[in-house]
Coordinates of N, CA, C and O in Angstrom, one line a residue:
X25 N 9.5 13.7 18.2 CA 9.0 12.5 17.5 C 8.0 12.9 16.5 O 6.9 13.5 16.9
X26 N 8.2 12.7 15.3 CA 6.7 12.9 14.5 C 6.0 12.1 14.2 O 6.3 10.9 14.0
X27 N 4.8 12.6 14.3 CA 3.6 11.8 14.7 C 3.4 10.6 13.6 O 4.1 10.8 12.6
X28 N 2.6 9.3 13.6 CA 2.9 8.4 12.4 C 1.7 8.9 11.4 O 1.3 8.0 10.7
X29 N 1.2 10.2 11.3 CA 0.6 10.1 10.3 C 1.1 11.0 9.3 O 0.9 11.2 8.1
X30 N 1.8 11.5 10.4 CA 2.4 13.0 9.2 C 3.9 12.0 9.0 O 4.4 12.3 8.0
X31 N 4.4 11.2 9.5 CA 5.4 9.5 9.1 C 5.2 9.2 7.9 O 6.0 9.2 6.9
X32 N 3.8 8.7 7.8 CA 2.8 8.1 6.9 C 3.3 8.8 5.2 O 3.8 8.2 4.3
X33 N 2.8 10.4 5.6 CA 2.5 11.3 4.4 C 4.0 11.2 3.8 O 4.2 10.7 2.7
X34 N 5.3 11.7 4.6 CA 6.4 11.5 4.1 C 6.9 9.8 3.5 O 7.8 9.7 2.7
X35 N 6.4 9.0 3.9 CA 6.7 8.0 3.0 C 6.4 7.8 2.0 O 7.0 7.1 1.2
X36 N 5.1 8.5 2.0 CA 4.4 8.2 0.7 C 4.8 9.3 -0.3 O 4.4 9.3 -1.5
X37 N 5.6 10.3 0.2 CA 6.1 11.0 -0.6 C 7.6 10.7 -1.7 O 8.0 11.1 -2.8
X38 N 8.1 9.9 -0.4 CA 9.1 9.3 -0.7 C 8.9 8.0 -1.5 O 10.0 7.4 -1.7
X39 N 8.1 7.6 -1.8 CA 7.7 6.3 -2.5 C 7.8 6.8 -4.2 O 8.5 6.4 -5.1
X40 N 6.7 7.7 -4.2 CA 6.2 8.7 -5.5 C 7.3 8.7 -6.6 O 7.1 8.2 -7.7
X41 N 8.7 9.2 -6.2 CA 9.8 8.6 -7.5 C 9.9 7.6 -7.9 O 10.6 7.6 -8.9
X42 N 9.6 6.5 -7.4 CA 9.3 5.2 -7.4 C 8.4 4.4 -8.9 O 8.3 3.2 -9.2
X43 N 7.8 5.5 -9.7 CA 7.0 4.8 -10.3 C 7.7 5.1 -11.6 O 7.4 4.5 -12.6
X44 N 8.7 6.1 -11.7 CA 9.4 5.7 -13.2 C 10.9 4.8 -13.0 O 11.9 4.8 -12.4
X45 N 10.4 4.1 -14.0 CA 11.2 2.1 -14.4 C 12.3 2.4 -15.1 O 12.4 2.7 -16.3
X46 N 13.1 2.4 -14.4 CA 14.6 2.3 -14.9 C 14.4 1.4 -16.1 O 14.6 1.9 -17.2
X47 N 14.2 0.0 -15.8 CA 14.5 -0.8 -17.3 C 13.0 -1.6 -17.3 O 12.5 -2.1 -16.2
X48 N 12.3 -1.8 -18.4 CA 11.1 -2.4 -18.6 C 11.4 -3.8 -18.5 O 10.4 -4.4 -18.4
X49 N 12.4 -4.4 -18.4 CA 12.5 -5.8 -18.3 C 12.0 -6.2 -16.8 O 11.5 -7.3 -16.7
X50 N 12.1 -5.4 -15.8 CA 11.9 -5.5 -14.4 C 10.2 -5.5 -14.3 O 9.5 -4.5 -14.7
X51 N 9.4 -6.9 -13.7 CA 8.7 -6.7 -13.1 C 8.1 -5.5 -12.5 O 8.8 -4.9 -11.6
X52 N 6.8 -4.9 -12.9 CA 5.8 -3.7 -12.1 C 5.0 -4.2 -11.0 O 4.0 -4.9 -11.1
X53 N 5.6 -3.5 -9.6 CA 4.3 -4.0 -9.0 C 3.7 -3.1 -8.7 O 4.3 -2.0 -8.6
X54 N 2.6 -3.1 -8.4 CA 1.5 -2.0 -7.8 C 1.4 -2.2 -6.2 O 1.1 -3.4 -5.9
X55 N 1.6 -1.6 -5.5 CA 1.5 -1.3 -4.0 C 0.0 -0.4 -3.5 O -0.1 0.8 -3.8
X56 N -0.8 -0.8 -2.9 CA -2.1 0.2 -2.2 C -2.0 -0.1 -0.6 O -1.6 -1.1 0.0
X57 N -2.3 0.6 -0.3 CA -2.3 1.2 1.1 C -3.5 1.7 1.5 O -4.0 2.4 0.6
X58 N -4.2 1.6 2.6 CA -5.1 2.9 2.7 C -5.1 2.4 4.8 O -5.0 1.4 5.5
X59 N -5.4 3.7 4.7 CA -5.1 3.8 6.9 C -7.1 3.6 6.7 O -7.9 3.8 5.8
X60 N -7.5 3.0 8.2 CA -8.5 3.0 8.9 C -9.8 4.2 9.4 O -10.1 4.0 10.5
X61 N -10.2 4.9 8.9 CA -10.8 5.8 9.4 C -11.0 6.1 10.8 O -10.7 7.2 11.4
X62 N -11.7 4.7 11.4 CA -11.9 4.7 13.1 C -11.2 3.7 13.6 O -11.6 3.3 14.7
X63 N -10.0 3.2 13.1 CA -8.8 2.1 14.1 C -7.8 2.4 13.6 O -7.8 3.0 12.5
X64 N -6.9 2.2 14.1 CA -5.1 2.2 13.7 C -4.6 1.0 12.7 O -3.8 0.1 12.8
X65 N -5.0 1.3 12.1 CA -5.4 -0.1 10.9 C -5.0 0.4 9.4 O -5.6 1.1 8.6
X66 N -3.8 -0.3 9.3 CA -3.3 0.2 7.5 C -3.7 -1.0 6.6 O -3.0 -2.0 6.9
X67 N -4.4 -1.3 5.7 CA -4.7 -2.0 4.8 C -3.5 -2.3 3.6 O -3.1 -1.2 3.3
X68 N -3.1 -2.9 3.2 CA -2.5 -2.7 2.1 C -2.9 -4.6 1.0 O -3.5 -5.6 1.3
X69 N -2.3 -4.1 -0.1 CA -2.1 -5.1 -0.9 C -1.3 -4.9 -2.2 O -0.9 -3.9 -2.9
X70 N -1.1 -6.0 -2.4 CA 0.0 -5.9 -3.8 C -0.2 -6.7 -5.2 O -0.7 -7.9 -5.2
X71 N 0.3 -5.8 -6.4 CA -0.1 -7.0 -7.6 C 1.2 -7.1 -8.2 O 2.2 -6.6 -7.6
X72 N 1.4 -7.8 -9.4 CA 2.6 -7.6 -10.3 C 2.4 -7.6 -11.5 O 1.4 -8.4 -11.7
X73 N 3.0 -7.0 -12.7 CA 2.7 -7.2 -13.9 C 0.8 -7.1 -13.9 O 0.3 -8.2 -14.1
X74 N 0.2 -6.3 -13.8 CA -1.6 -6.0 -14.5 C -1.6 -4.9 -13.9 O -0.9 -4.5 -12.9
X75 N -2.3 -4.4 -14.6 CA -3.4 -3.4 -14.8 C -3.3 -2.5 -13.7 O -2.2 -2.7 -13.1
X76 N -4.1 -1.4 -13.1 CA -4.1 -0.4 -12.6 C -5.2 -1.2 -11.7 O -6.3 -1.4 -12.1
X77 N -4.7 -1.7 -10.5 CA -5.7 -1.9 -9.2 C -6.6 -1.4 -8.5 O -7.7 -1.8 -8.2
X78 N -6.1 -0.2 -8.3 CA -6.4 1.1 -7.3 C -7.9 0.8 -7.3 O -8.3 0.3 -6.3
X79 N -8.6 0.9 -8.0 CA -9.8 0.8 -8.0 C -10.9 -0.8 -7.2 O -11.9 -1.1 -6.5
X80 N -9.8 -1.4 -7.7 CA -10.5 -3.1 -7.2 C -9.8 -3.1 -5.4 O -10.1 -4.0 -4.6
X81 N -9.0 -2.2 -5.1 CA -8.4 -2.3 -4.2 C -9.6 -1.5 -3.1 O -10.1 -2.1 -2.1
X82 N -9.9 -0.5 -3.5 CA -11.1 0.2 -2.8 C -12.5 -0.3 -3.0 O -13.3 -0.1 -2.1
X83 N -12.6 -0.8 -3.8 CA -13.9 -1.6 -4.1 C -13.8 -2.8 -2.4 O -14.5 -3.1 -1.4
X84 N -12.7 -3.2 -2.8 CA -12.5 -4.4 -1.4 C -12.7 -3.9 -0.7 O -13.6 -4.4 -0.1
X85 N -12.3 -2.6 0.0 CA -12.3 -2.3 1.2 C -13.8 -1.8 1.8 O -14.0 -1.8 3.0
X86 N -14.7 -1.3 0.8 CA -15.9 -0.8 0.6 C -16.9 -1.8 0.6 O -18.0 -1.7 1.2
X87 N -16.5 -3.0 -0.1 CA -17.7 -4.2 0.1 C -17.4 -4.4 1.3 O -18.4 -4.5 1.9
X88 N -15.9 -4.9 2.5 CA -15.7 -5.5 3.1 C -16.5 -4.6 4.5 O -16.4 -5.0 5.6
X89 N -17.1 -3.5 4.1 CA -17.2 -2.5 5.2 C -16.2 -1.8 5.8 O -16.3 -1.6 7.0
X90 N -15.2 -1.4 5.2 CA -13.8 -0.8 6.3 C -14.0 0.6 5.7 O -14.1 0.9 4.5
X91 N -14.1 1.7 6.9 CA -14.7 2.7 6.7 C -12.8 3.3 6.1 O -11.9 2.4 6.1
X92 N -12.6 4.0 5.9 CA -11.0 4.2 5.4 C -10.9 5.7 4.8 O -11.7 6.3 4.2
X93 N -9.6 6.0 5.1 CA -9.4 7.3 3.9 C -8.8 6.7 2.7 O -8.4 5.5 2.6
X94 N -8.8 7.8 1.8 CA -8.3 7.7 0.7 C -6.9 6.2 0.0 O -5.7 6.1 0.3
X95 N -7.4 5.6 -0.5 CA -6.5 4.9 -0.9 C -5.4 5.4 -2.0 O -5.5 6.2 -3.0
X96 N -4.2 4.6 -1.4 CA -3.0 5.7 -2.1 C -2.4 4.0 -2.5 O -2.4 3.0 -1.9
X97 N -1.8 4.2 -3.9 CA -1.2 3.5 -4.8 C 0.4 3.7 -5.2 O 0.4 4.9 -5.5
X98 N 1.3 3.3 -5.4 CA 2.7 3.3 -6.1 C 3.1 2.2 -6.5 O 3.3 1.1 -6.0
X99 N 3.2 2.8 -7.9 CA 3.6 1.4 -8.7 C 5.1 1.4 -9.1 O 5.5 2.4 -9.7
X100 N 5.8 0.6 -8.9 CA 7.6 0.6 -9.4 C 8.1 -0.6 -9.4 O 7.4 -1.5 -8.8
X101 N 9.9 -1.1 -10.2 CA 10.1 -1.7 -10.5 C 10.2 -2.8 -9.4 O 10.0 -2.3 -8.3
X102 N 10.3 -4.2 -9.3 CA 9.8 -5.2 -8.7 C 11.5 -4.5 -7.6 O 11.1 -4.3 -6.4
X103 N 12.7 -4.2 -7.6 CA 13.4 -4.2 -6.9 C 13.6 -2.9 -5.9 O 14.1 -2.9 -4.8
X104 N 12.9 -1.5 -7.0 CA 12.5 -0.6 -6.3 C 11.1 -1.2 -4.9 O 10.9 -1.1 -3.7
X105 N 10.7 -1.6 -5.7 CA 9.0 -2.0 -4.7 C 9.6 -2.8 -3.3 O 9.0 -2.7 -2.3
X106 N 10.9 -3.7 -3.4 CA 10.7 -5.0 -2.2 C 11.7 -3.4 -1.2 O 11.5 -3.4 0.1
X107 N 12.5 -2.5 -1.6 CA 13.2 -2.0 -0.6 C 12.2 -1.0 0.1 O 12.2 -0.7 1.3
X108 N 11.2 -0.4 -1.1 CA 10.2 0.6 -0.6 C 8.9 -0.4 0.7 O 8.6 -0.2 1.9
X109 N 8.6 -1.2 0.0 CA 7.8 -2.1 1.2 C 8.3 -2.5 2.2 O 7.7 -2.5 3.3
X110 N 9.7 -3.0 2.1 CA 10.5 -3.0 3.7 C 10.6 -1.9 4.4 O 10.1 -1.8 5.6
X111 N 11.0 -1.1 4.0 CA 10.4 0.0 4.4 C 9.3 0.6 5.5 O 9.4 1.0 6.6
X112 N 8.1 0.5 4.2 CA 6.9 0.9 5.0 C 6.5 0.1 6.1 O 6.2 0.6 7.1
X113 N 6.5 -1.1 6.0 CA 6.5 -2.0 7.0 C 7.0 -2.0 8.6 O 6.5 -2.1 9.8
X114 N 8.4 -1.8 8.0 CA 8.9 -1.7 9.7 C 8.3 -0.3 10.0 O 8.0 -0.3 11.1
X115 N 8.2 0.6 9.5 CA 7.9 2.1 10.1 C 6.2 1.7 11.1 O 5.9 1.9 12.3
X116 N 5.3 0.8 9.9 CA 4.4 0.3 10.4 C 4.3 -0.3 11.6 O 3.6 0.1 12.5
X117 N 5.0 -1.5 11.7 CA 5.1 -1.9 12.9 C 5.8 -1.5 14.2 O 5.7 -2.0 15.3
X118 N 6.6 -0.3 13.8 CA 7.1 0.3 14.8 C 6.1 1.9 15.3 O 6.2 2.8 16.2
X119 N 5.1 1.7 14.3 CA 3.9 2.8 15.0 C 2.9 2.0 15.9 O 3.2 0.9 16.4
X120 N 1.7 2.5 15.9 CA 0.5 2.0 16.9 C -0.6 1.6 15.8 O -1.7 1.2 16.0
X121 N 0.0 1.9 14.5 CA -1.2 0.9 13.7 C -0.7 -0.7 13.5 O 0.4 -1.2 13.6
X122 N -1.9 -1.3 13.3 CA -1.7 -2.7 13.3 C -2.2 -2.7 11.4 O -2.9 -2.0 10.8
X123 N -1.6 -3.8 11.1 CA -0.9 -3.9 9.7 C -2.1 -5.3 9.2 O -2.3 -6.4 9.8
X124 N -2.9 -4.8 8.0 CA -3.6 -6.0 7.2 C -3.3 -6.0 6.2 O -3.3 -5.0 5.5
X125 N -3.0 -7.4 5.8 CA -2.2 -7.6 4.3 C -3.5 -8.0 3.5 O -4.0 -9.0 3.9
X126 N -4.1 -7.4 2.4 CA -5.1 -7.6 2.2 C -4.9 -8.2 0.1 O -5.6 -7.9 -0.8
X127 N -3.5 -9.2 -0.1 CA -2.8 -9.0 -0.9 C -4.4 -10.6 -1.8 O -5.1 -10.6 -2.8
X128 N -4.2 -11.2 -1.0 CA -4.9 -12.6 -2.0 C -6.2 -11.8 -2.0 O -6.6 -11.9 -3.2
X129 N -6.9 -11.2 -1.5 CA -8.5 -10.5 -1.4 C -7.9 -9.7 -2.5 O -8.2 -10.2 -3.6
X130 N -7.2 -8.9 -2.6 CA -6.8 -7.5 -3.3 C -6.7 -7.9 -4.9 O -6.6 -6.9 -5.6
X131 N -6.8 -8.8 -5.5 CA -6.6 -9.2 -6.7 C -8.1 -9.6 -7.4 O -8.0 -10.2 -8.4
X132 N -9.1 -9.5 -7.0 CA -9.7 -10.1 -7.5 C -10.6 -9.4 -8.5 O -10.9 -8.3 -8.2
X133 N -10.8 -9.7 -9.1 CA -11.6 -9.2 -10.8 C -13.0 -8.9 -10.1 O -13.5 -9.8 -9.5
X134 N -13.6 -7.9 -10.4 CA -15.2 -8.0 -10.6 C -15.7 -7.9 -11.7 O -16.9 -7.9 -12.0

């Protein structure tokens, strides 16, 4: 069985081709993730169509106090993104982390 963090690293590897867009008419969304430092706790949130998040995404997690590693981002077409997030999801729920959708917080402008 491999373990869910070295799970983790291969999905996100497997995500990574994910960010060149077949056709620009398709919806971009941005996907962020980041695991828990001291709990079994994956954060994530999502945007569509703006800007480069990654940053407002860690800012959230940093004001909110969540101690965390590194936040990891992939951005791809709206139809690549819904198969890749089905995806990570069930892998999620079928590990020992518990899953926070941090998608309406995750958007917010400072």
């Amino acid at each position: 069985m491999i373990k869910p963090i070295i799970r983790l690293l291969l999905i996100a590897a497997l995500l990574a081709p994910g960010s060149a867009f077949a056709d620009t008419e398709y919806a971009r969304v941005q996907f962020c993730w980041a695991m828990g430092k001291f709990d079994h706790t994956i954060y994530f949130g999502e945007v569509e169509n703006r800007e480069d998040r990654q940053a407002s995404f860690d800012d959230l997690l940093e004001i909110s106090g969540i101690d965390h590693h590194a936040v990891k981002c992939n951005t791809s077409d709206s139809t690549s993104h819904r198969l890749a997030r089905a995806k990570l999801l069930k892998d999620w729920r079928d590990s020992e982390f518990e899953i926070v959708n941090t998608t309406f917080l995750s958007d917010l402008d400072y």
